[in-house]
JSON list of C-alpha atoms in Angstrom, two decimals:
[
{"chain": "A", "resi": 1, "resn": "SER", "atom": "CA", "xyz": [46.16, -3.92, -21.32]},
{"chain": "A", "resi": 2, "resn": "ASP", "atom": "CA", "xyz": [44.22, -3.41, -18.21]},
{"chain": "A", "resi": 3, "resn": "TRP", "atom": "CA", "xyz": [44.10, 0.33, -16.92]},
{"chain": "A", "resi": 4, "resn": "LEU", "atom": "CA", "xyz": [42.68, 0.51, -13.57]},
{"chain": "A", "resi": 5, "resn": "GLN", "atom": "CA", "xyz": [41.17, 4.20, -12.63]},
{"chain": "A", "resi": 6, "resn": "GLY", "atom": "CA", "xyz": [41.46, 6.15, -8.98]},
{"chain": "A", "resi": 7, "resn": "LYS", "atom": "CA", "xyz": [42.45, 7.55, -6.52]},
{"chain": "A", "resi": 8, "resn": "LYS", "atom": "CA", "xyz": [45.95, 9.02, -5.98]},
{"chain": "A", "resi": 9, "resn": "GLY", "atom": "CA", "xyz": [47.88, 6.75, -2.53]},
{"chain": "A", "resi": 10, "resn": "LEU", "atom": "CA", "xyz": [44.46, 4.08, -2.72]},
{"chain": "A", "resi": 11, "resn": "LYS", "atom": "CA", "xyz": [44.63, 0.49, -2.52]},
{"chain": "A", "resi": 12, "resn": "VAL", "atom": "CA", "xyz": [43.44, -1.26, -5.42]},
{"chain": "A", "resi": 13, "resn": "LYS", "atom": "CA", "xyz": [43.68, -5.07, -5.71]},
{"chain": "A", "resi": 14, "resn": "ASP", "atom": "CA", "xyz": [43.01, -6.32, -9.31]},
{"chain": "A", "resi": 15, "resn": "ASN", "atom": "CA", "xyz": [42.39, -10.04, -10.06]},
{"chain": "A", "resi": 16, "resn": "SER", "atom": "CA", "xyz": [44.87, -11.32, -13.02]},
{"chain": "A", "resi": 17, "resn": "ILE", "atom": "CA", "xyz": [46.74, -13.80, -15.12]},
{"chain": "A", "resi": 18, "resn": "LEU", "atom": "CA", "xyz": [48.72, -12.31, -16.51]},
{"chain": "A", "resi": 19, "resn": "LYS", "atom": "CA", "xyz": [52.72, -12.94, -16.36]},
{"chain": "A", "resi": 20, "resn": "ASP", "atom": "CA", "xyz": [55.01, -10.42, -17.22]},
{"chain": "A", "resi": 21, "resn": "ILE", "atom": "CA", "xyz": [54.00, -7.08, -15.19]},
{"chain": "A", "resi": 22, "resn": "GLU", "atom": "CA", "xyz": [54.64, -4.10, -17.21]},
{"chain": "A", "resi": 23, "resn": "ASN", "atom": "CA", "xyz": [53.58, -0.27, -15.56]},
{"chain": "A", "resi": 24, "resn": "VAL", "atom": "CA", "xyz": [53.52, 0.99, -18.71]},
{"chain": "A", "resi": 25, "resn": "LYS", "atom": "CA", "xyz": [53.69, 4.93, -17.66]},
{"chain": "A", "resi": 26, "resn": "GLY", "atom": "CA", "xyz": [54.04, 5.29, -13.25]},
{"chain": "A", "resi": 27, "resn": "ASP", "atom": "CA", "xyz": [56.47, 3.94, -11.63]},
{"chain": "A", "resi": 28, "resn": "GLU", "atom": "CA", "xyz": [54.27, 1.58, -8.88]},
{"chain": "A", "resi": 29, "resn": "VAL", "atom": "CA", "xyz": [55.56, -1.89, -9.00]},
{"chain": "A", "resi": 30, "resn": "PRO", "atom": "CA", "xyz": [53.08, -4.73, -7.67]},
{"chain": "A", "resi": 31, "resn": "LYS", "atom": "CA", "xyz": [52.59, -7.06, -5.71]},
{"chain": "A", "resi": 32, "resn": "LYS", "atom": "CA", "xyz": [51.68, -10.62, -5.83]},
{"chain": "A", "resi": 33, "resn": "GLU", "atom": "CA", "xyz": [48.92, -12.48, -3.73]},
{"chain": "A", "resi": 34, "resn": "GLY", "atom": "CA", "xyz": [47.88, -15.92, -5.88]},
{"chain": "A", "resi": 35, "resn": "GLU", "atom": "CA", "xyz": [45.90, -14.39, -8.55]},
{"chain": "A", "resi": 36, "resn": "GLU", "atom": "CA", "xyz": [45.79, -11.20, -6.63]},
{"chain": "A", "resi": 37, "resn": "LEU", "atom": "CA", "xyz": [47.83, -7.77, -7.54]},
{"chain": "A", "resi": 38, "resn": "VAL", "atom": "CA", "xyz": [47.72, -5.03, -4.88]},
{"chain": "A", "resi": 39, "resn": "TRP", "atom": "CA", "xyz": [49.21, -1.81, -6.79]},
{"chain": "A", "resi": 40, "resn": "GLU", "atom": "CA", "xyz": [49.86, 1.80, -4.32]},
{"chain": "A", "resi": 41, "resn": "LEU", "atom": "CA", "xyz": [48.71, 4.50, -6.67]},
{"chain": "A", "resi": 42, "resn": "ASP", "atom": "CA", "xyz": [50.66, 7.68, -6.98]},
{"chain": "A", "resi": 43, "resn": "SER", "atom": "CA", "xyz": [48.01, 8.50, -9.69]},
{"chain": "A", "resi": 44, "resn": "ASP", "atom": "CA", "xyz": [45.14, 8.73, -10.97]},
{"chain": "A", "resi": 45, "resn": "ASP", "atom": "CA", "xyz": [45.23, 6.33, -13.66]},
{"chain": "A", "resi": 46, "resn": "LEU", "atom": "CA", "xyz": [47.61, 3.42, -13.61]},
{"chain": "A", "resi": 47, "resn": "PHE", "atom": "CA", "xyz": [48.86, 1.49, -17.06]},
{"chain": "A", "resi": 48, "resn": "TYR", "atom": "CA", "xyz": [49.88, -1.91, -17.20]},
{"chain": "A", "resi": 49, "resn": "GLN", "atom": "CA", "xyz": [49.74, -4.71, -19.63]},
{"chain": "A", "resi": 50, "resn": "GLY", "atom": "CA", "xyz": [51.33, -8.73, -19.14]},
{"chain": "A", "resi": 51, "resn": "THR", "atom": "CA", "xyz": [51.46, -11.44, -21.13]},
{"chain": "A", "resi": 52, "resn": "THR", "atom": "CA", "xyz": [48.74, -15.40, -21.10]},
{"chain": "A", "resi": 53, "resn": "ASP", "atom": "CA", "xyz": [49.48, -18.43, -21.84]},
{"chain": "A", "resi": 54, "resn": "LYS", "atom": "CA", "xyz": [45.47, -19.28, -22.39]},
{"chain": "A", "resi": 55, "resn": "ASP", "atom": "CA", "xyz": [44.12, -19.93, -25.63]},
{"chain": "A", "resi": 56, "resn": "LEU", "atom": "CA", "xyz": [41.86, -17.06, -27.01]},
{"chain": "A", "resi": 57, "resn": "PRO", "atom": "CA", "xyz": [38.39, -17.69, -26.11]},
{"chain": "A", "resi": 58, "resn": "LEU", "atom": "CA", "xyz": [38.18, -17.48, -30.29]},
{"chain": "A", "resi": 59, "resn": "ASP", "atom": "CA", "xyz": [39.45, -18.67, -33.03]},
{"chain": "A", "resi": 60, "resn": "VAL", "atom": "CA", "xyz": [39.91, -17.44, -36.06]},
{"chain": "A", "resi": 61, "resn": "ASN", "atom": "CA", "xyz": [40.59, -18.71, -39.13]},
{"chain": "A", "resi": 62, "resn": "ILE", "atom": "CA", "xyz": [42.01, -16.38, -42.85]},
{"chain": "A", "resi": 63, "resn": "GLU", "atom": "CA", "xyz": [41.87, -18.52, -45.85]},
{"chain": "A", "resi": 64, "resn": "TYR", "atom": "CA", "xyz": [43.53, -16.10, -49.24]},
{"chain": "A", "resi": 65, "resn": "PHE", "atom": "CA", "xyz": [42.11, -17.93, -52.70]},
{"chain": "A", "resi": 66, "resn": "LEU", "atom": "CA", "xyz": [43.91, -16.46, -56.13]},
{"chain": "A", "resi": 67, "resn": "ASP", "atom": "CA", "xyz": [41.70, -17.39, -59.30]},
{"chain": "A", "resi": 68, "resn": "GLY", "atom": "CA", "xyz": [40.39, -19.94, -57.37]},
{"chain": "A", "resi": 69, "resn": "GLU", "atom": "CA", "xyz": [43.95, -21.61, -55.53]},
{"chain": "A", "resi": 70, "resn": "LYS", "atom": "CA", "xyz": [44.69, -21.40, -52.61]},
{"chain": "A", "resi": 71, "resn": "ILE", "atom": "CA", "xyz": [47.14, -19.73, -51.37]},
{"chain": "A", "resi": 72, "resn": "SER", "atom": "CA", "xyz": [48.68, -18.24, -49.02]},
{"chain": "A", "resi": 73, "resn": "GLY", "atom": "CA", "xyz": [48.88, -15.15, -47.09]},
{"chain": "A", "resi": 74, "resn": "GLU", "atom": "CA", "xyz": [53.00, -14.66, -46.94]},
{"chain": "A", "resi": 75, "resn": "ASP", "atom": "CA", "xyz": [52.09, -16.17, -51.10]},
{"chain": "A", "resi": 76, "resn": "ILE", "atom": "CA", "xyz": [49.66, -13.60, -52.18]},
{"chain": "A", "resi": 77, "resn": "GLY", "atom": "CA", "xyz": [51.35, -10.39, -51.68]},
{"chain": "A", "resi": 78, "resn": "GLY", "atom": "CA", "xyz": [52.19, -8.21, -55.69]},
{"chain": "A", "resi": 79, "resn": "LYS", "atom": "CA", "xyz": [49.70, -11.15, -57.18]},
{"chain": "A", "resi": 80, "resn": "SER", "atom": "CA", "xyz": [46.86, -10.20, -59.51]},
{"chain": "A", "resi": 81, "resn": "GLY", "atom": "CA", "xyz": [43.64, -11.51, -60.29]},
{"chain": "A", "resi": 82, "resn": "LYS", "atom": "CA", "xyz": [40.24, -12.81, -58.90]},
{"chain": "A", "resi": 83, "resn": "VAL", "atom": "CA", "xyz": [41.54, -12.59, -54.68]},
{"chain": "A", "resi": 84, "resn": "LYS", "atom": "CA", "xyz": [38.80, -13.95, -52.61]},
{"chain": "A", "resi": 85, "resn": "ILE", "atom": "CA", "xyz": [39.52, -13.40, -48.64]},
{"chain": "A", "resi": 86, "resn": "ARG", "atom": "CA", "xyz": [37.62, -16.30, -46.02]},
{"chain": "A", "resi": 87, "resn": "VAL", "atom": "CA", "xyz": [37.59, -15.16, -42.66]},
{"chain": "A", "resi": 88, "resn": "GLU", "atom": "CA", "xyz": [36.29, -17.74, -40.15]},
{"chain": "A", "resi": 89, "resn": "ILE", "atom": "CA", "xyz": [35.88, -17.17, -36.59]},
{"chain": "A", "resi": 90, "resn": "LYS", "atom": "CA", "xyz": [34.04, -19.51, -33.61]},
{"chain": "A", "resi": 91, "resn": "ASN", "atom": "CA", "xyz": [33.91, -19.55, -30.92]},
{"chain": "A", "resi": 92, "resn": "LYS", "atom": "CA", "xyz": [35.69, -21.91, -27.64]},
{"chain": "A", "resi": 93, "resn": "GLU", "atom": "CA", "xyz": [33.32, -21.01, -25.14]},
{"chain": "A", "resi": 94, "resn": "ALA", "atom": "CA", "xyz": [31.63, -24.34, -25.05]},
{"chain": "A", "resi": 95, "resn": "HIS", "atom": "CA", "xyz": [30.34, -25.32, -21.56]},
{"chain": "A", "resi": 96, "resn": "SER", "atom": "CA", "xyz": [27.68, -27.15, -20.59]},
{"chain": "A", "resi": 97, "resn": "ILE", "atom": "CA", "xyz": [24.37, -26.56, -19.32]},
{"chain": "A", "resi": 98, "resn": "LEU", "atom": "CA", "xyz": [20.89, -28.65, -17.86]},
{"chain": "A", "resi": 99, "resn": "ALA", "atom": "CA", "xyz": [18.28, -26.72, -19.39]},
{"chain": "A", "resi": 100, "resn": "ASN", "atom": "CA", "xyz": [14.03, -28.23, -18.89]},
{"chain": "A", "resi": 101, "resn": "ASP", "atom": "CA", "xyz": [16.12, -31.00, -17.37]},
{"chain": "A", "resi": 102, "resn": "LYS", "atom": "CA", "xyz": [18.62, -31.54, -20.88]},
{"chain": "A", "resi": 103, "resn": "GLN", "atom": "CA", "xyz": [21.75, -32.09, -21.01]},
{"chain": "A", "resi": 104, "resn": "ARG", "atom": "CA", "xyz": [22.66, -28.28, -23.73]},
{"chain": "A", "resi": 105, "resn": "THR", "atom": "CA", "xyz": [26.21, -26.84, -24.85]},
{"chain": "A", "resi": 106, "resn": "VAL", "atom": "CA", "xyz": [25.76, -23.48, -24.88]},
{"chain": "A", "resi": 107, "resn": "TYR", "atom": "CA", "xyz": [28.98, -20.51, -25.92]},
{"chain": "A", "resi": 108, "resn": "THR", "atom": "CA", "xyz": [29.47, -17.89, -24.16]},
{"chain": "A", "resi": 109, "resn": "PRO", "atom": "CA", "xyz": [28.69, -14.85, -26.16]},
{"chain": "A", "resi": 110, "resn": "PHE", "atom": "CA", "xyz": [31.11, -12.37, -27.84]},
{"chain": "A", "resi": 111, "resn": "VAL", "atom": "CA", "xyz": [29.43, -10.02, -30.22]},
{"chain": "A", "resi": 112, "resn": "VAL", "atom": "CA", "xyz": [32.91, -9.82, -33.13]},
{"chain": "A", "resi": 113, "resn": "MET", "atom": "CA", "xyz": [33.04, -7.60, -35.28]},
{"chain": "A", "resi": 114, "resn": "THR", "atom": "CA", "xyz": [35.52, -7.58, -38.64]},
{"chain": "A", "resi": 115, "resn": "VAL", "atom": "CA", "xyz": [37.03, -4.10, -40.31]},
{"chain": "A", "resi": 116, "resn": "MET", "atom": "CA", "xyz": [38.84, -4.23, -43.59]},
{"chain": "A", "resi": 117, "resn": "ASN", "atom": "CA", "xyz": [40.54, -1.67, -45.35]},
{"chain": "A", "resi": 118, "resn": "LEU", "atom": "CA", "xyz": [41.00, -1.61, -48.94]},
{"chain": "A", "resi": 119, "resn": "SER", "atom": "CA", "xyz": [42.09, 0.45, -51.49]},
{"chain": "A", "resi": 120, "resn": "ASP", "atom": "CA", "xyz": [41.14, 1.77, -54.66]},
{"chain": "A", "resi": 121, "resn": "ASP", "atom": "CA", "xyz": [44.44, 1.84, -56.21]},
{"chain": "A", "resi": 122, "resn": "HIS", "atom": "CA", "xyz": [44.75, -2.38, -55.94]},
{"chain": "A", "resi": 123, "resn": "PHE", "atom": "CA", "xyz": [41.22, -3.49, -55.23]},
{"chain": "A", "resi": 124, "resn": "LYS", "atom": "CA", "xyz": [38.26, -3.37, -57.96]},
{"chain": "A", "resi": 125, "resn": "ASP", "atom": "CA", "xyz": [34.26, -4.27, -58.06]},
{"chain": "A", "resi": 126, "resn": "VAL", "atom": "CA", "xyz": [34.55, -5.38, -54.14]},
{"chain": "A", "resi": 127, "resn": "GLU", "atom": "CA", "xyz": [32.03, -7.75, -52.80]},
{"chain": "A", "resi": 128, "resn": "VAL", "atom": "CA", "xyz": [30.95, -9.51, -48.88]},
{"chain": "A", "resi": 129, "resn": "ASN", "atom": "CA", "xyz": [28.66, -12.02, -48.30]},
{"chain": "A", "resi": 130, "resn": "ARG", "atom": "CA", "xyz": [27.72, -10.83, -45.09]},
{"chain": "A", "resi": 131, "resn": "GLY", "atom": "CA", "xyz": [28.23, -7.64, -44.18]},
{"chain": "A", "resi": 132, "resn": "GLU", "atom": "CA", "xyz": [28.80, -4.13, -45.39]},
{"chain": "A", "resi": 133, "resn": "VAL", "atom": "CA", "xyz": [31.25, -2.39, -48.24]},
{"chain": "A", "resi": 134, "resn": "VAL", "atom": "CA", "xyz": [31.59, 1.17, -48.66]},
{"chain": "A", "resi": 135, "resn": "SER", "atom": "CA", "xyz": [33.59, 3.53, -50.56]},
{"chain": "A", "resi": 136, "resn": "ASP", "atom": "CA", "xyz": [34.31, 7.32, -49.30]},
{"chain": "A", "resi": 137, "resn": "GLY", "atom": "CA", "xyz": [36.28, 7.53, -52.85]},
{"chain": "A", "resi": 138, "resn": "LYS", "atom": "CA", "xyz": [39.19, 6.04, -52.49]},
{"chain": "A", "resi": 139, "resn": "ASN", "atom": "CA", "xyz": [39.41, 3.11, -50.32]},
{"chain": "A", "resi": 140, "resn": "GLN", "atom": "CA", "xyz": [36.85, -0.11, -49.76]},
{"chain": "A", "resi": 141, "resn": "VAL", "atom": "CA", "xyz": [36.14, -0.28, -45.94]},
{"chain": "A", "resi": 142, "resn": "VAL", "atom": "CA", "xyz": [34.87, -4.29, -45.48]},
{"chain": "A", "resi": 143, "resn": "SER", "atom": "CA", "xyz": [32.77, -4.41, -41.67]},
{"chain": "A", "resi": 144, "resn": "PHE", "atom": "CA", "xyz": [30.68, -7.74, -40.22]},
{"chain": "A", "resi": 145, "resn": "ALA", "atom": "CA", "xyz": [29.44, -8.55, -37.57]},
{"chain": "A", "resi": 146, "resn": "THR", "atom": "CA", "xyz": [28.78, -11.85, -35.56]},
{"chain": "A", "resi": 147, "resn": "ILE", "atom": "CA", "xyz": [28.02, -13.54, -32.55]},
{"chain": "A", "resi": 148, "resn": "PRO", "atom": "CA", "xyz": [30.18, -17.12, -32.74]},
{"chain": "A", "resi": 149, "resn": "GLY", "atom": "CA", "xyz": [28.26, -19.84, -31.81]},
{"chain": "A", "resi": 150, "resn": "LEU", "atom": "CA", "xyz": [24.33, -18.11, -30.99]},
{"chain": "A", "resi": 151, "resn": "LYS", "atom": "CA", "xyz": [22.85, -19.96, -33.22]},
{"chain": "A", "resi": 152, "resn": "ASP", "atom": "CA", "xyz": [24.10, -23.80, -31.76]},
{"chain": "A", "resi": 153, "resn": "SER", "atom": "CA", "xyz": [23.38, -22.29, -27.97]},
{"chain": "A", "resi": 154, "resn": "LEU", "atom": "CA", "xyz": [19.90, -21.24, -28.93]},
{"chain": "A", "resi": 155, "resn": "ASP", "atom": "CA", "xyz": [19.69, -24.55, -31.35]},
{"chain": "A", "resi": 156, "resn": "ILE", "atom": "CA", "xyz": [17.17, -22.85, -33.71]},
{"chain": "A", "resi": 157, "resn": "ASP", "atom": "CA", "xyz": [16.02, -22.37, -37.13]},
{"chain": "A", "resi": 158, "resn": "SER", "atom": "CA", "xyz": [18.18, -18.54, -37.67]},
{"chain": "A", "resi": 159, "resn": "ASP", "atom": "CA", "xyz": [15.92, -18.43, -40.72]},
{"chain": "A", "resi": 160, "resn": "ILE", "atom": "CA", "xyz": [12.35, -18.71, -38.30]},
{"chain": "A", "resi": 161, "resn": "LEU", "atom": "CA", "xyz": [14.10, -15.37, -36.93]},
{"chain": "A", "resi": 162, "resn": "ASP", "atom": "CA", "xyz": [14.83, -13.77, -40.23]},
{"chain": "A", "resi": 163, "resn": "LEU", "atom": "CA", "xyz": [18.58, -13.12, -37.57]},
{"chain": "A", "resi": 164, "resn": "ASP", "atom": "CA", "xyz": [21.57, -13.43, -40.07]},
{"chain": "A", "resi": 165, "resn": "VAL", "atom": "CA", "xyz": [24.34, -15.83, -36.84]},
{"chain": "A", "resi": 166, "resn": "ASP", "atom": "CA", "xyz": [26.85, -16.50, -39.87]},
{"chain": "A", "resi": 167, "resn": "GLU", "atom": "CA", "xyz": [30.19, -16.56, -39.04]},
{"chain": "A", "resi": 168, "resn": "VAL", "atom": "CA", "xyz": [32.27, -16.64, -42.13]},
{"chain": "A", "resi": 169, "resn": "LEU", "atom": "CA", "xyz": [32.85, -13.35, -43.47]},
{"chain": "A", "resi": 170, "resn": "GLU", "atom": "CA", "xyz": [33.79, -13.91, -47.88]},
{"chain": "A", "resi": 171, "resn": "VAL", "atom": "CA", "xyz": [34.88, -11.05, -49.44]},
{"chain": "A", "resi": 172, "resn": "THR", "atom": "CA", "xyz": [35.72, -11.36, -53.57]},
{"chain": "A", "resi": 173, "resn": "ALA", "atom": "CA", "xyz": [37.54, -8.59, -55.51]},
{"chain": "A", "resi": 174, "resn": "GLU", "atom": "CA", "xyz": [39.70, -8.76, -59.03]},
{"chain": "A", "resi": 175, "resn": "VAL", "atom": "CA", "xyz": [43.33, -7.21, -57.48]},
{"chain": "A", "resi": 176, "resn": "ASP", "atom": "CA", "xyz": [45.80, -4.92, -59.05]},
{"chain": "A", "resi": 177, "resn": "ASN", "atom": "CA", "xyz": [49.33, -6.09, -56.79]},
{"chain": "A", "resi": 178, "resn": "PHE", "atom": "CA", "xyz": [47.19, -6.98, -53.50]},
{"chain": "A", "resi": 179, "resn": "ASP", "atom": "CA", "xyz": [48.78, -5.10, -51.17]},
{"chain": "A", "resi": 180, "resn": "MET", "atom": "CA", "xyz": [46.26, -4.56, -47.52]},
{"chain": "A", "resi": 181, "resn": "GLY", "atom": "CA", "xyz": [47.00, -3.18, -44.20]},
{"chain": "A", "resi": 182, "resn": "PRO", "atom": "CA", "xyz": [46.27, -5.72, -41.09]},
{"chain": "A", "resi": 183, "resn": "ILE", "atom": "CA", "xyz": [42.09, -7.39, -40.97]},
{"chain": "A", "resi": 184, "resn": "MET", "atom": "CA", "xyz": [40.87, -5.86, -37.56]},
{"chain": "A", "resi": 185, "resn": "ILE", "atom": "CA", "xyz": [39.27, -7.83, -35.81]},
{"chain": "A", "resi": 186, "resn": "VAL", "atom": "CA", "xyz": [37.55, -6.93, -31.91]},
{"chain": "A", "resi": 187, "resn": "ALA", "atom": "CA", "xyz": [35.34, -9.71, -29.04]},
{"chain": "A", "resi": 188, "resn": "SER", "atom": "CA", "xyz": [33.49, -7.90, -26.74]},
{"chain": "A", "resi": 189, "resn": "PRO", "atom": "CA", "xyz": [31.74, -10.76, -24.33]},
{"chain": "A", "resi": 190, "resn": "ASP", "atom": "CA", "xyz": [28.96, -7.36, -23.19]},
{"chain": "A", "resi": 191, "resn": "ILE", "atom": "CA", "xyz": [26.42, -7.74, -25.38]},
{"chain": "A", "resi": 192, "resn": "PRO", "atom": "CA", "xyz": [23.13, -5.41, -25.39]},
{"chain": "A", "resi": 193, "resn": "SER", "atom": "CA", "xyz": [19.71, -6.93, -24.98]},
{"chain": "A", "resi": 194, "resn": "PHE", "atom": "CA", "xyz": [21.12, -10.86, -24.08]},
{"chain": "A", "resi": 195, "resn": "ASP", "atom": "CA", "xyz": [18.95, -10.70, -20.29]},
{"chain": "A", "resi": 196, "resn": "LYS", "atom": "CA", "xyz": [16.40, -10.97, -22.69]},
{"chain": "A", "resi": 197, "resn": "ILE", "atom": "CA", "xyz": [17.50, -13.76, -24.43]},
{"chain": "A", "resi": 198, "resn": "GLU", "atom": "CA", "xyz": [18.48, -15.74, -21.43]},
{"chain": "A", "resi": 199, "resn": "LYS", "atom": "CA", "xyz": [15.31, -15.19, -19.77]},
{"chain": "A", "resi": 200, "resn": "ALA", "atom": "CA", "xyz": [12.82, -14.99, -22.31]},
{"chain": "A", "resi": 201, "resn": "LYS", "atom": "CA", "xyz": [9.96, -18.37, -20.90]},
{"chain": "A", "resi": 202, "resn": "ASP", "atom": "CA", "xyz": [8.73, -18.56, -25.10]},
{"chain": "A", "resi": 203, "resn": "LEU", "atom": "CA", "xyz": [9.31, -17.72, -28.69]},
{"chain": "A", "resi": 204, "resn": "ASP", "atom": "CA", "xyz": [7.42, -14.69, -28.93]},
{"chain": "A", "resi": 205, "resn": "GLU", "atom": "CA", "xyz": [10.04, -13.61, -25.55]},
{"chain": "A", "resi": 206, "resn": "LEU", "atom": "CA", "xyz": [13.14, -14.75, -27.24]},
{"chain": "A", "resi": 207, "resn": "GLU", "atom": "CA", "xyz": [12.29, -13.56, -30.88]},
{"chain": "A", "resi": 208, "resn": "ASP", "atom": "CA", "xyz": [11.99, -10.30, -29.57]},
{"chain": "A", "resi": 209, "resn": "GLY", "atom": "CA", "xyz": [15.49, -10.16, -27.70]},
{"chain": "A", "resi": 210, "resn": "LEU", "atom": "CA", "xyz": [17.45, -11.49, -30.18]},
{"chain": "A", "resi": 211, "resn": "GLU", "atom": "CA", "xyz": [15.52, -8.73, -32.33]},
{"chain": "A", "resi": 212, "resn": "GLU", "atom": "CA", "xyz": [16.96, -6.11, -30.32]},
{"chain": "A", "resi": 213, "resn": "LEU", "atom": "CA", "xyz": [19.70, -7.31, -30.80]},
{"chain": "A", "resi": 214, "resn": "LYS", "atom": "CA", "xyz": [19.92, -7.22, -34.57]},
{"chain": "A", "resi": 215, "resn": "ASP", "atom": "CA", "xyz": [19.24, -4.21, -34.01]},
{"chain": "A", "resi": 216, "resn": "ALA", "atom": "CA", "xyz": [22.27, -3.52, -31.36]},
{"chain": "A", "resi": 217, "resn": "VAL", "atom": "CA", "xyz": [24.45, -6.05, -34.00]},
{"chain": "A", "resi": 218, "resn": "GLU", "atom": "CA", "xyz": [23.26, -3.51, -37.15]},
{"chain": "A", "resi": 219, "resn": "LYS", "atom": "CA", "xyz": [23.95, -0.36, -35.11]},
{"chain": "A", "resi": 220, "resn": "LEU", "atom": "CA", "xyz": [27.24, -1.96, -33.76]},
{"chain": "A", "resi": 221, "resn": "SER", "atom": "CA", "xyz": [28.10, -2.30, -37.98]},
{"chain": "A", "resi": 222, "resn": "ASP", "atom": "CA", "xyz": [27.14, 1.67, -38.80]},
{"chain": "A", "resi": 223, "resn": "GLY", "atom": "CA", "xyz": [29.30, 2.88, -37.02]},
{"chain": "A", "resi": 224, "resn": "ALA", "atom": "CA", "xyz": [31.64, 0.78, -37.77]},
{"chain": "A", "resi": 225, "resn": "ASP", "atom": "CA", "xyz": [31.43, 2.39, -41.85]},
{"chain": "A", "resi": 226, "resn": "GLU", "atom": "CA", "xyz": [31.75, 5.46, -39.62]},
{"chain": "A", "resi": 227, "resn": "ILE", "atom": "CA", "xyz": [35.35, 5.09, -39.26]}
]
């Protein structure tokens, strides 16, 4: 979905790879010029949707286990026992660059937030290997923030910098009549402090940038907990 903001009567060129364009709120119809959509706005805002067959930059794999045995998401509904939910996020946006006369593989950085809501009516003793668990008295909310591919891009032992960049979330719980809503995953390439990481000239500057990045990710996690 795209949101164009402008002024009534304004002609806007919007670069887009989307097909099957649908104007969500208005009657404007765009002209297609290569990979650009040309809109003439009838109001200050225009919302449109489209489809693409381009691969997502992230690969998300979700697995369920019941009493130690793997089970499909379709079959786990209504079951009871010891449950583990495993969410693994991989970055597919790899690029080869030349750094210090050496070819290296780096990944386009994304902050990825995973949130799931587990009702106290069905889930007890919820534990996570990473992230946070917050209870509001009726539900236990699991939140987990990561930057997949960061450790591989930097090629540095994360233990040295005390930075958690694990790409796997594991949630375990005692479950009665398994029932849960969607697992929500949001990704953004707009990462605060990443300029400092990219321009770091030595390990000290890199560590300073990573610490700021870590603080930003923790604030994102706290925000998800509040929501």
